[in-house]
Coordinates of N, CA and C in Angstrom, one line a residue:
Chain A
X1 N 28.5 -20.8 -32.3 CA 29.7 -21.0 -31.6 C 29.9 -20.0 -30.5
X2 N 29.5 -20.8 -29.2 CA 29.8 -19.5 -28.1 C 31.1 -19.5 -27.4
X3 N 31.8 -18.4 -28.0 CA 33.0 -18.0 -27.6 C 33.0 -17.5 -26.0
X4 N 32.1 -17.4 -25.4 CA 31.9 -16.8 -23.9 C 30.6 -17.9 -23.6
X5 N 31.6 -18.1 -22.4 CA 30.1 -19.3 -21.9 C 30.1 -18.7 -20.1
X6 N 29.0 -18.6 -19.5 CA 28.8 -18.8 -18.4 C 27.4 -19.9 -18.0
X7 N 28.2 -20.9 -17.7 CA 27.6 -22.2 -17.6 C 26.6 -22.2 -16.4
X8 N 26.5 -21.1 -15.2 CA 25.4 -21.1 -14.6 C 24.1 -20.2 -14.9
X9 N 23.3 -20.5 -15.3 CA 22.4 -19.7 -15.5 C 21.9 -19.1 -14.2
X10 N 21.7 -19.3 -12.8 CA 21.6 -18.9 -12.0 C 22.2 -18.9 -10.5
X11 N 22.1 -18.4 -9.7 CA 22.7 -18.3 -8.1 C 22.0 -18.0 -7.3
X12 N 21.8 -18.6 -5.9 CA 21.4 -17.9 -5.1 C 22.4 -17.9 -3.8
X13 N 22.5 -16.8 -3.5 CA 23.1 -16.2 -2.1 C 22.1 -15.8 -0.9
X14 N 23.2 -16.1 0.4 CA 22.7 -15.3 1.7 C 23.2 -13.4 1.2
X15 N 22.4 -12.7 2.2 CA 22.8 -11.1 2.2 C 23.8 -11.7 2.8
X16 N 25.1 -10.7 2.9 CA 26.1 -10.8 3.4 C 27.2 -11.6 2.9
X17 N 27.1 -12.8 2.2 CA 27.7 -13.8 2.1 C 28.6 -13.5 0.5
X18 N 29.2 -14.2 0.3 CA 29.7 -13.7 -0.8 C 29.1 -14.5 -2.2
X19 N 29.0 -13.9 -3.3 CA 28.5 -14.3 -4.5 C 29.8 -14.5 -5.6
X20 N 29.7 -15.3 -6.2 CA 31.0 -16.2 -7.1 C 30.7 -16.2 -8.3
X21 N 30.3 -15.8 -9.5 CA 30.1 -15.5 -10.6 C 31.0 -15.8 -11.4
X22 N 31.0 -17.1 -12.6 CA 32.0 -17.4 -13.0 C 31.8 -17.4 -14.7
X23 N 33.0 -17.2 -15.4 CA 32.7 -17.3 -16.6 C 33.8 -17.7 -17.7
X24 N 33.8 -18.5 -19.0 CA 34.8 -19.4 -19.8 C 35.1 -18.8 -21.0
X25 N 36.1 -18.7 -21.6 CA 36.3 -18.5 -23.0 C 36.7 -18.5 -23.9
X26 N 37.0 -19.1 -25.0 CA 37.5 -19.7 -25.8 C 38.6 -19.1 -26.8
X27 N 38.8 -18.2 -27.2 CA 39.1 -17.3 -27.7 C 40.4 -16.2 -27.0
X28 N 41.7 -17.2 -27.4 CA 42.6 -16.2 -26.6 C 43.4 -15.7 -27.3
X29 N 42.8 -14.7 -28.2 CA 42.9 -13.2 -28.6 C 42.0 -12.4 -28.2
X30 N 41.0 -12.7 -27.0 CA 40.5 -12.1 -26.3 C 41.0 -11.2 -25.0
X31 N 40.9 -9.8 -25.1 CA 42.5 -9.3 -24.4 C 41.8 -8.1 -23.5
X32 N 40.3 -7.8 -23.3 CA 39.5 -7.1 -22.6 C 38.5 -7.4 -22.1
X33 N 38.1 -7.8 -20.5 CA 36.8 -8.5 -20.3 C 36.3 -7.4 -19.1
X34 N 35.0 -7.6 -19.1 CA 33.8 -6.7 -18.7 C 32.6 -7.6 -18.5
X35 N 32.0 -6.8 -17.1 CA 31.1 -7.8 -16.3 C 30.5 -6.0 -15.9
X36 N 28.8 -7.1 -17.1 CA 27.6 -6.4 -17.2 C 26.4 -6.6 -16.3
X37 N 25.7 -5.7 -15.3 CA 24.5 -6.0 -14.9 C 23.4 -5.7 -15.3
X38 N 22.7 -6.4 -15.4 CA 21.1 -6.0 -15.9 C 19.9 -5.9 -14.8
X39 N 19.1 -5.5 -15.1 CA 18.2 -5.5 -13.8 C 16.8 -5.4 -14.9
X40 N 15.7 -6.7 -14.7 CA 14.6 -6.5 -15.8 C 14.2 -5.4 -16.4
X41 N 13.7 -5.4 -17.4 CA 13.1 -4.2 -18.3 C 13.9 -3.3 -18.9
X42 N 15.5 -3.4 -17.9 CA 16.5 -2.3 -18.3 C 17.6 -3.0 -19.3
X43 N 18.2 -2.1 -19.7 CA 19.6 -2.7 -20.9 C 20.6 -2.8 -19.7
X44 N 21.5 -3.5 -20.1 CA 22.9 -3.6 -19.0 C 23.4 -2.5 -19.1
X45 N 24.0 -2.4 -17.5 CA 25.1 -1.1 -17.3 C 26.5 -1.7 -16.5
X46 N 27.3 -0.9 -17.4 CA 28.9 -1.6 -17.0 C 29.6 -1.5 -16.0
X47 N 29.7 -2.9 -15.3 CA 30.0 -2.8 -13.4 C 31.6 -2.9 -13.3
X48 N 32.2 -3.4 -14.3 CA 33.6 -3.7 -14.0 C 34.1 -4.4 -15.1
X49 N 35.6 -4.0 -15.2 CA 36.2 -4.2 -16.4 C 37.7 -4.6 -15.9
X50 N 38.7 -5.6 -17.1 CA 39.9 -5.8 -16.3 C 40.4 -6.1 -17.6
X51 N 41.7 -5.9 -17.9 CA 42.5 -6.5 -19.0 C 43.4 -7.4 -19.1
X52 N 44.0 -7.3 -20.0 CA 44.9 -9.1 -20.1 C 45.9 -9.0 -19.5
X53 N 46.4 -8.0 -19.2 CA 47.8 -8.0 -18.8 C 47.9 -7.7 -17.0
X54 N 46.3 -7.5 -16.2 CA 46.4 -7.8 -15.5 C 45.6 -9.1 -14.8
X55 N 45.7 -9.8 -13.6 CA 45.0 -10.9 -13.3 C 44.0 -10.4 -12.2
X56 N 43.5 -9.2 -11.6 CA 42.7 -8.6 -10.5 C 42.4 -7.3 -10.5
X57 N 40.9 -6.9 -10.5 CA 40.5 -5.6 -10.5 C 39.8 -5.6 -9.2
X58 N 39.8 -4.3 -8.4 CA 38.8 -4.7 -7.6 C 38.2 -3.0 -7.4
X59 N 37.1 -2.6 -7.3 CA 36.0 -1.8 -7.3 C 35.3 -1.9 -6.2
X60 N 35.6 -1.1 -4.8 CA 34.6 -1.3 -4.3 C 34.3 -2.9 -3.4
X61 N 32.8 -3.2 -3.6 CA 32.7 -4.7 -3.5 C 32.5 -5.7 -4.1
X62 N 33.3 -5.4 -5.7 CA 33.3 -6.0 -6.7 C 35.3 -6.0 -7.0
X63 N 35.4 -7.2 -7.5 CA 36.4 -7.9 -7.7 C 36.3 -8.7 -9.2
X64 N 37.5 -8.4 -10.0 CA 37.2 -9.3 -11.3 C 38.5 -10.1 -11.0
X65 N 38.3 -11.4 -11.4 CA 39.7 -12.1 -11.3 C 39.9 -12.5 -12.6
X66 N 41.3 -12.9 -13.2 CA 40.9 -13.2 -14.5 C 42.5 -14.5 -14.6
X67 N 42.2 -15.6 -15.3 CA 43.0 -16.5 -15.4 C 43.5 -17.0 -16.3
X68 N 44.3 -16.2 -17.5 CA 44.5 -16.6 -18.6 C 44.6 -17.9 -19.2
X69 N 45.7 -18.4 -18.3 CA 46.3 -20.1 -18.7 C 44.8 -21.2 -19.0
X70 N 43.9 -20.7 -18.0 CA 42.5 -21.5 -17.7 C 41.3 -20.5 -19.0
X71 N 41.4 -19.5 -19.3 CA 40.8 -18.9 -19.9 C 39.1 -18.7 -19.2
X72 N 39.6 -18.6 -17.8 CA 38.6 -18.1 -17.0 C 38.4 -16.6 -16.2
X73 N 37.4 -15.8 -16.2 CA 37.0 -14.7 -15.4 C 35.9 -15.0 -14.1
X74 N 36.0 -14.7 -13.7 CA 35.0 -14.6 -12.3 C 34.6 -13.1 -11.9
X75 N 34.0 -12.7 -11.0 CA 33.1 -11.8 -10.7 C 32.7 -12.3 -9.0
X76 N 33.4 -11.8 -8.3 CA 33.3 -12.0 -6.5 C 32.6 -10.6 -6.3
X77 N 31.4 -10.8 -5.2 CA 30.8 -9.7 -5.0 C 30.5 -9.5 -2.9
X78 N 31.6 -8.9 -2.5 CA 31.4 -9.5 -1.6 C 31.2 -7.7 -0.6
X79 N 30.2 -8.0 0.4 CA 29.4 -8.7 1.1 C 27.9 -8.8 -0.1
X80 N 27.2 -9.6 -0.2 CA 26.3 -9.3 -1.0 C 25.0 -8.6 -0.2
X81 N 24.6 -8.4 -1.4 CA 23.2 -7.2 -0.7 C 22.0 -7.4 -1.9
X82 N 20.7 -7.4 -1.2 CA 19.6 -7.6 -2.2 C 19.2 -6.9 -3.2
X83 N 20.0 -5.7 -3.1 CA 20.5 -4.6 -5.2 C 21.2 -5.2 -5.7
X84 N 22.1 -6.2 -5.5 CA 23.1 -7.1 -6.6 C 21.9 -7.9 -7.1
X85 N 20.7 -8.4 -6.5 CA 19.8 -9.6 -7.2 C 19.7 -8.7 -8.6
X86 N 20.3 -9.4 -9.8 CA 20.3 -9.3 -11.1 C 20.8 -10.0 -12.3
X87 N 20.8 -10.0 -13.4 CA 21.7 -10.9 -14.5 C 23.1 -9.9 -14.6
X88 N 23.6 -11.1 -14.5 CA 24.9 -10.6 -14.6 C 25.7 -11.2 -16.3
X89 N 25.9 -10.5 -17.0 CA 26.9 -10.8 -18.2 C 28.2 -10.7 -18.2
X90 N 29.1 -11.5 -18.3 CA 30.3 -11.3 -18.9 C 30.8 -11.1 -20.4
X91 N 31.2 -10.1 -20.4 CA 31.7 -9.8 -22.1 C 33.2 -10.0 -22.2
X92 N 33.9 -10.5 -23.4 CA 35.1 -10.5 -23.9 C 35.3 -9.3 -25.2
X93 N 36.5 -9.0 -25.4 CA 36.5 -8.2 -26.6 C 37.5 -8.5 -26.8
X94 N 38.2 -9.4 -28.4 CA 39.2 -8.6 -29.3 C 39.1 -7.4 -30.4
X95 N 38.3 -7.1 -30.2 CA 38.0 -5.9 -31.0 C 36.6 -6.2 -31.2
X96 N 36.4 -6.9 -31.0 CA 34.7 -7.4 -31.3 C 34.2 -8.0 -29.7
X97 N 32.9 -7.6 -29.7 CA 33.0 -7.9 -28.2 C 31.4 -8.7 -28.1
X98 N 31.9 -9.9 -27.3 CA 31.4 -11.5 -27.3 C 30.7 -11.2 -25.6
X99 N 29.5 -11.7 -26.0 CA 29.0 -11.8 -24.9 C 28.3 -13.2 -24.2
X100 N 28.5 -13.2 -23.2 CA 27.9 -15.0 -22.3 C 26.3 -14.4 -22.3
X101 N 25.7 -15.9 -21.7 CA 24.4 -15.5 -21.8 C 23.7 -15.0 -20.9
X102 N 24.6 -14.7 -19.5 CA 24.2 -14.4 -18.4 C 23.6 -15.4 -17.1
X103 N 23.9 -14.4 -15.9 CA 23.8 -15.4 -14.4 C 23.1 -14.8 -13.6
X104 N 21.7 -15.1 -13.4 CA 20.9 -14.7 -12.7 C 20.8 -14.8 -11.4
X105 N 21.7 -13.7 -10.7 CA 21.9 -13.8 -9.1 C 20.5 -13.1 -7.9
X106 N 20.6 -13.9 -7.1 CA 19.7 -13.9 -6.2 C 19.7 -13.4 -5.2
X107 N 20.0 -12.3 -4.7 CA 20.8 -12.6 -3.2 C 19.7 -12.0 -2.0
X108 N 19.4 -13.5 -1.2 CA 17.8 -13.3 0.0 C 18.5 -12.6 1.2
X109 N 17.5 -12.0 1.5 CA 17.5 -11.4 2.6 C 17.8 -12.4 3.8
Chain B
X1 N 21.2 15.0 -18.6 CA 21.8 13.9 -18.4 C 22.6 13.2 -19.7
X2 N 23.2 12.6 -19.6 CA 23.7 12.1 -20.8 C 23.4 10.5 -21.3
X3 N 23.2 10.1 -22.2 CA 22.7 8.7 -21.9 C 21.9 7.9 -23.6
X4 N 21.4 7.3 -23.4 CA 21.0 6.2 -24.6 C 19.6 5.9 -24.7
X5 N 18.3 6.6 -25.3 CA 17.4 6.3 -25.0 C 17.1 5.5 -26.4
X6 N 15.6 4.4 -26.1 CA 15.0 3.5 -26.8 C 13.9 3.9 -27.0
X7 N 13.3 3.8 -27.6 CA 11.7 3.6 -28.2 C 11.4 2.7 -28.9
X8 N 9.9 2.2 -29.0 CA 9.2 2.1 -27.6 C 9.7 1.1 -27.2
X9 N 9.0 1.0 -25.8 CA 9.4 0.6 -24.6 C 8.8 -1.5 -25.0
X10 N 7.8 -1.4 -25.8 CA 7.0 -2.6 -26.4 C 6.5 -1.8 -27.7
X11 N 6.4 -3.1 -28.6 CA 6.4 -2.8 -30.4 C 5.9 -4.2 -30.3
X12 N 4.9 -4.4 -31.1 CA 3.9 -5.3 -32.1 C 4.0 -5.2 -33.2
X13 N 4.2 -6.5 -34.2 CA 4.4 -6.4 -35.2 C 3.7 -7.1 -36.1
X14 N 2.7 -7.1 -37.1 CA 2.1 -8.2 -37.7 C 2.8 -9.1 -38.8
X15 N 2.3 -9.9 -39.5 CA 3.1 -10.4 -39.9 C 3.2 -9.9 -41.8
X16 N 4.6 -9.6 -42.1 CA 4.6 -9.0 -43.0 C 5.0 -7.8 -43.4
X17 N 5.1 -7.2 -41.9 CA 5.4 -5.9 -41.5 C 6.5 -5.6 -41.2
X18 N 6.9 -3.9 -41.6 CA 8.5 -4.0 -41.3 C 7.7 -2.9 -39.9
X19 N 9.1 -2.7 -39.2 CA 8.6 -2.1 -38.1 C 9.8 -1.2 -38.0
X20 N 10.0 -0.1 -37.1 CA 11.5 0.8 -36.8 C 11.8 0.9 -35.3
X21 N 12.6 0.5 -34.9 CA 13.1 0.7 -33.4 C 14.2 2.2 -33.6
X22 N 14.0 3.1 -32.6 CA 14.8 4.1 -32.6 C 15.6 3.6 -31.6
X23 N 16.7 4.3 -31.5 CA 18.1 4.7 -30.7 C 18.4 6.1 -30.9
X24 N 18.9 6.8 -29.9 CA 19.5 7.9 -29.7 C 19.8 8.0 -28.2
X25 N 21.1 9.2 -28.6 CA 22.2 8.8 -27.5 C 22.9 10.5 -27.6
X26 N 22.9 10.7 -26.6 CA 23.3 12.3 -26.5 C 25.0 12.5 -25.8
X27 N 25.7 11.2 -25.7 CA 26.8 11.2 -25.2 C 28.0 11.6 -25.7
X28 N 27.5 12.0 -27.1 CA 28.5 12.5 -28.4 C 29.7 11.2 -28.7
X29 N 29.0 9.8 -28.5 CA 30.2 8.9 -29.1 C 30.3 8.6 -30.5
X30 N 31.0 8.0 -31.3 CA 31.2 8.0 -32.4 C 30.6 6.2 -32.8
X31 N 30.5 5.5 -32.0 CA 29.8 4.0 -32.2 C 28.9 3.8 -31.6
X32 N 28.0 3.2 -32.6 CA 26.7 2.5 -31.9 C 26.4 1.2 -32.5
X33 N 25.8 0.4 -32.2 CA 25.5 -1.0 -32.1 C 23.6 -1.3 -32.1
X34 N 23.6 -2.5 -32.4 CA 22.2 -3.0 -32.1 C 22.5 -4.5 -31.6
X35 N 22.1 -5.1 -30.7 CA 22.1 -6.2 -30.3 C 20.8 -6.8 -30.3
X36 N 20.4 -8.0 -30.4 CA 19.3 -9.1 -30.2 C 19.7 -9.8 -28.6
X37 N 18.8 -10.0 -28.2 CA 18.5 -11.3 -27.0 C 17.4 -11.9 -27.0
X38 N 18.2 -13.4 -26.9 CA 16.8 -14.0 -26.7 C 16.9 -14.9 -25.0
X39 N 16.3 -15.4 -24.9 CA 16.2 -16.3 -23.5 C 17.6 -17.3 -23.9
X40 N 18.2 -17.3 -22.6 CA 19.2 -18.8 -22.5 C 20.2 -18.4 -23.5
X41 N 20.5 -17.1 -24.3 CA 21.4 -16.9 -25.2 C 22.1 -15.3 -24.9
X42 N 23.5 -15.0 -25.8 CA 24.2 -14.0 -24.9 C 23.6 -12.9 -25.9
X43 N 24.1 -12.0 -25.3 CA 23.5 -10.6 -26.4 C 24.3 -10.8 -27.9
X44 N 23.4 -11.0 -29.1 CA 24.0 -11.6 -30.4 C 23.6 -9.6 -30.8
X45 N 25.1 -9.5 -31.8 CA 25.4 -8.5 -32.7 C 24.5 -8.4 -33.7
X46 N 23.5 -7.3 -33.9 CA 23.0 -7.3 -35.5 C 23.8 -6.5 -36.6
X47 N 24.0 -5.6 -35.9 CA 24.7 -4.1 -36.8 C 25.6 -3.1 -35.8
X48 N 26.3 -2.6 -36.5 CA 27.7 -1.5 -35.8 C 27.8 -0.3 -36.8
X49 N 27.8 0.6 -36.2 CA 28.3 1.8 -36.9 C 29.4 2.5 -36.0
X50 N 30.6 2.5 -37.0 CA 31.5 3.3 -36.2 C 31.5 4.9 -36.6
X51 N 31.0 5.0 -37.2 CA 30.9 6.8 -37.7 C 30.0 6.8 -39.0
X52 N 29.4 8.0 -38.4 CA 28.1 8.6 -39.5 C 28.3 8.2 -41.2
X53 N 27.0 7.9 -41.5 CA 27.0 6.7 -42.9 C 27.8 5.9 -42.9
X54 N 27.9 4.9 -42.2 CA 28.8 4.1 -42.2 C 28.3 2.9 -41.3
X55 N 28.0 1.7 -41.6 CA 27.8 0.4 -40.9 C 27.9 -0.6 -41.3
X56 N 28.5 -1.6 -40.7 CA 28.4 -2.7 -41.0 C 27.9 -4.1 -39.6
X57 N 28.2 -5.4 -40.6 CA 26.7 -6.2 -40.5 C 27.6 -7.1 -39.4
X58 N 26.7 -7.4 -38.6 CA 27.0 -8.0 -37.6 C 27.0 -9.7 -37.6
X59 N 26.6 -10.6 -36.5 CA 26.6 -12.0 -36.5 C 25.5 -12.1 -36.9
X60 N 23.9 -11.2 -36.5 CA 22.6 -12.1 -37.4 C 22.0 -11.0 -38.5
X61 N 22.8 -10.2 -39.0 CA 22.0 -9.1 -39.7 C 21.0 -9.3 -41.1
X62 N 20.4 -10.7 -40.8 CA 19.7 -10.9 -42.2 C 18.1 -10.7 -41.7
X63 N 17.7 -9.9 -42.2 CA 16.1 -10.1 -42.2 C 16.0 -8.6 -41.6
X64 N 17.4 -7.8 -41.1 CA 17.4 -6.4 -40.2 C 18.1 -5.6 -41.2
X65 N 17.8 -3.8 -41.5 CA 18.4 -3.0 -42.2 C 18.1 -1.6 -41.1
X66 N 20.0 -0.5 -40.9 CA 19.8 0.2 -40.5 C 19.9 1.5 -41.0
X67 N 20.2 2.4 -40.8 CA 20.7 3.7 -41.3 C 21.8 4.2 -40.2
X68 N 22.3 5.5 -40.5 CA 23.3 6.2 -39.8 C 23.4 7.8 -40.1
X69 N 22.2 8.2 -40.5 CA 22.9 9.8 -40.9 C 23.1 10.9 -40.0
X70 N 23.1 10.7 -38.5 CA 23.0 11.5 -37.7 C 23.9 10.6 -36.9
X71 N 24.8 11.5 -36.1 CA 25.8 11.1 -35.0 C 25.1 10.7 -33.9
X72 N 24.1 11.4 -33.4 CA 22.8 10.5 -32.0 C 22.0 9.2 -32.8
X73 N 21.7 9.3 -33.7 CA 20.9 8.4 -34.3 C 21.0 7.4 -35.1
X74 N 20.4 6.0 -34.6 CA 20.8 4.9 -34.8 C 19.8 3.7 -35.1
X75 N 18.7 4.0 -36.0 CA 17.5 3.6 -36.1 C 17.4 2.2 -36.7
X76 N 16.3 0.8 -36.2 CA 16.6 -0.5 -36.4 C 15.4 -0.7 -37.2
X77 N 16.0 -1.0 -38.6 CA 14.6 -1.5 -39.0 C 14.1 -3.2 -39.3
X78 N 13.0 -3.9 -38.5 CA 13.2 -5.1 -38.5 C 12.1 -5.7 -40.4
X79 N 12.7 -6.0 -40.7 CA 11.9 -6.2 -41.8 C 10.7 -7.4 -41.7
X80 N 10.3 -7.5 -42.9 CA 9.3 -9.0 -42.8 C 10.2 -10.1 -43.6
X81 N 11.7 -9.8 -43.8 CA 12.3 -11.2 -44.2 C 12.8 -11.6 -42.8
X82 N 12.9 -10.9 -41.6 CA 13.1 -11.4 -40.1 C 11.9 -12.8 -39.7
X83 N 12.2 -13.9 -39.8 CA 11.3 -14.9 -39.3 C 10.7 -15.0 -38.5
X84 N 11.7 -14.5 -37.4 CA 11.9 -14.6 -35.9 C 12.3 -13.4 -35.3
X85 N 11.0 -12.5 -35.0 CA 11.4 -11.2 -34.4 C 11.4 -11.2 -33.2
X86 N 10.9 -12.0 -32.3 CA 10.0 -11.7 -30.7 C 11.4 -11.6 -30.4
X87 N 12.0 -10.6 -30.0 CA 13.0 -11.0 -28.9 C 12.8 -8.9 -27.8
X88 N 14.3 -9.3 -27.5 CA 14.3 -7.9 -26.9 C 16.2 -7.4 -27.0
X89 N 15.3 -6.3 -27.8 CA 16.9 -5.9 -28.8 C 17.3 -4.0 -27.8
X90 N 18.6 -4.6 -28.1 CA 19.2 -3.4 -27.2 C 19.8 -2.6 -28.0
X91 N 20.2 -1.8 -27.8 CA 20.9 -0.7 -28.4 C 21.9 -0.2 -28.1
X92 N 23.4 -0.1 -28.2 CA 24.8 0.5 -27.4 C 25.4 1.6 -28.1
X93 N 26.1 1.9 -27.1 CA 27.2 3.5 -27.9 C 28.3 3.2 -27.1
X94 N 29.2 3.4 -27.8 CA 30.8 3.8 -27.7 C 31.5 4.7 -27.7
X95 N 32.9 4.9 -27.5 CA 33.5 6.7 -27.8 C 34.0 5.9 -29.6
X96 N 34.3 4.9 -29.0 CA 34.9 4.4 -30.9 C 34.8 3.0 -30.5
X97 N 35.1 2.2 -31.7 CA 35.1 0.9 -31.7 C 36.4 0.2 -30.6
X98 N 37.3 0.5 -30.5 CA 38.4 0.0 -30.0 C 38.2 -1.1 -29.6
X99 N 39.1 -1.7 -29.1 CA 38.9 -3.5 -28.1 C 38.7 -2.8 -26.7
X100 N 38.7 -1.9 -26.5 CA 38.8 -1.6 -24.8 C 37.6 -0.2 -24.7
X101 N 37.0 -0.3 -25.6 CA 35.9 0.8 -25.0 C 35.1 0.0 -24.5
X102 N 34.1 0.5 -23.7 CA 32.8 0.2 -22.5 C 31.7 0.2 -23.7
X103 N 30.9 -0.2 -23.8 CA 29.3 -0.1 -24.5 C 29.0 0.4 -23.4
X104 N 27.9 1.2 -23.7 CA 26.5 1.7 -22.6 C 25.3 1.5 -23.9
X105 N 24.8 1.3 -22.9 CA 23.6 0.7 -23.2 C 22.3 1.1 -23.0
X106 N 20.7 1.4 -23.9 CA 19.8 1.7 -23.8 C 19.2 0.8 -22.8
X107 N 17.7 1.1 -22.4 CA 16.8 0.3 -21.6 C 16.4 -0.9 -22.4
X108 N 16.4 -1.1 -23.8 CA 15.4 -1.7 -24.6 C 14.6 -1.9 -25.1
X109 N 14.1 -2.5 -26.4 CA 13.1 -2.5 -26.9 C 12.1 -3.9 -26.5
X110 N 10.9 -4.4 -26.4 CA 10.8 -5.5 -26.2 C 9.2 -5.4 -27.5
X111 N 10.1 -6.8 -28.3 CA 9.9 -7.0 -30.1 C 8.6 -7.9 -29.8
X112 N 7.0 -7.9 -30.2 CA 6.4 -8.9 -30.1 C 5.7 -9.4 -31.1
X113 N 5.6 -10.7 -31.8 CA 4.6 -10.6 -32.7 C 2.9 -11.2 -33.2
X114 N 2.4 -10.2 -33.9 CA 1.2 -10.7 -33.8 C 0.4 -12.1 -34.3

């Protein structure tokens, strides 16, 4: 039973353009979410984080949006650049922390 | 530097055989974790330790047994009741379990079998 779904397995982007990373979740006692990047060979490292009681983080050129009613998070990366090309994960946590399967972003030159 | 290191980097395993994945982590947190991945699926929980001698079992912890007697160390042992080992298993630390701590995370181990 996957409590965290990101239903795209992959993306591709222009450089510059903006990248849209989306993700669903079932589970609303879910009250801390976090958006993981991986890059092959390596373990994820943690890009951005947002909680329940707000609806927007933003970092830089990372943005977390989060929509409780819908029980959706997203991940905007904007302008994109060819070091974003990586898996991106979204994690949820009520105390236990649920992870999607990941979105394999592309972003061409 | 501070941080979460894995060994090894690739592990073969025949069949039958238990094998050990290390963890260690010099960031002085009090939680560590082991997770599984496989292709097309999200990082699944094997085991958590929130403080020294002390763990418990995660979403697939059958066929995996770990220890905890050291606060860096977090050692994965895959046994031969694991059916299905080939994957590539991570390793995380925390300051504590909380709902709002960050995992960090090792490079990985990548599990193959013979």
């Amino acid at each position: 039973d996957q409590q965290v779904k990101q239903n795209s397995p992959s993306l591709s982007v222009q450089e510059g353009r903006i990248s849209i990373l989306n993700c669903d979740y079932t589970n609303s006692m879910f009250d801390y979410f976090l958006w993981y990047k991986k890059y092959p060979a390596e373990g994820p490292t943690f890009l951005i984080s947002i909680s329940s009681i707000k609806d927007k983080n933003e970092d830089g050129r990372f943005t977390v949006f989060l929509n409780k009613s819908a029980k959706h998070l997203s991940l905007h990366i904007v302008p994109s650049q060819p070091g974003d090309s990586a898996v991106y994960f979204c994690a949820a946590s009520d105390g236990d922390m649920r992870f999607g399967a990941g979105t394999r972003l592309t972003v061409k030159p | 530097d501070g941080g979460i290191t894995q060994s090894p980097k690739y592990l073969f395993r025949k069949e039958g055989q238990n094998v050990t994945l290390s963890c260690e982590q010099n960031l002085n947190h009090d939680a560590m974790y082991w997770y599984r991945q496989d292709p097309g699926q999200g990082l699944r929980l094997i085991y958590y330790s929130q403080i020294v001698n002390d763990f418990q079992k995660g979403d697939i912890a059958e066929g995996y047994s770990v220890s905890r007697e050291k606060k860096e160390s977090f050692p994965l042992t895959v046994t031969s009741a694991q059916k299905n080992p080939t994957a590539f298993y991570l390793c995380a630390s925390s300051i504590d379990t909380g709902p709002r701590e960050t995992q960090y995370f090792g490079p990985g181990t990548r599990l193959l079998v013979l």
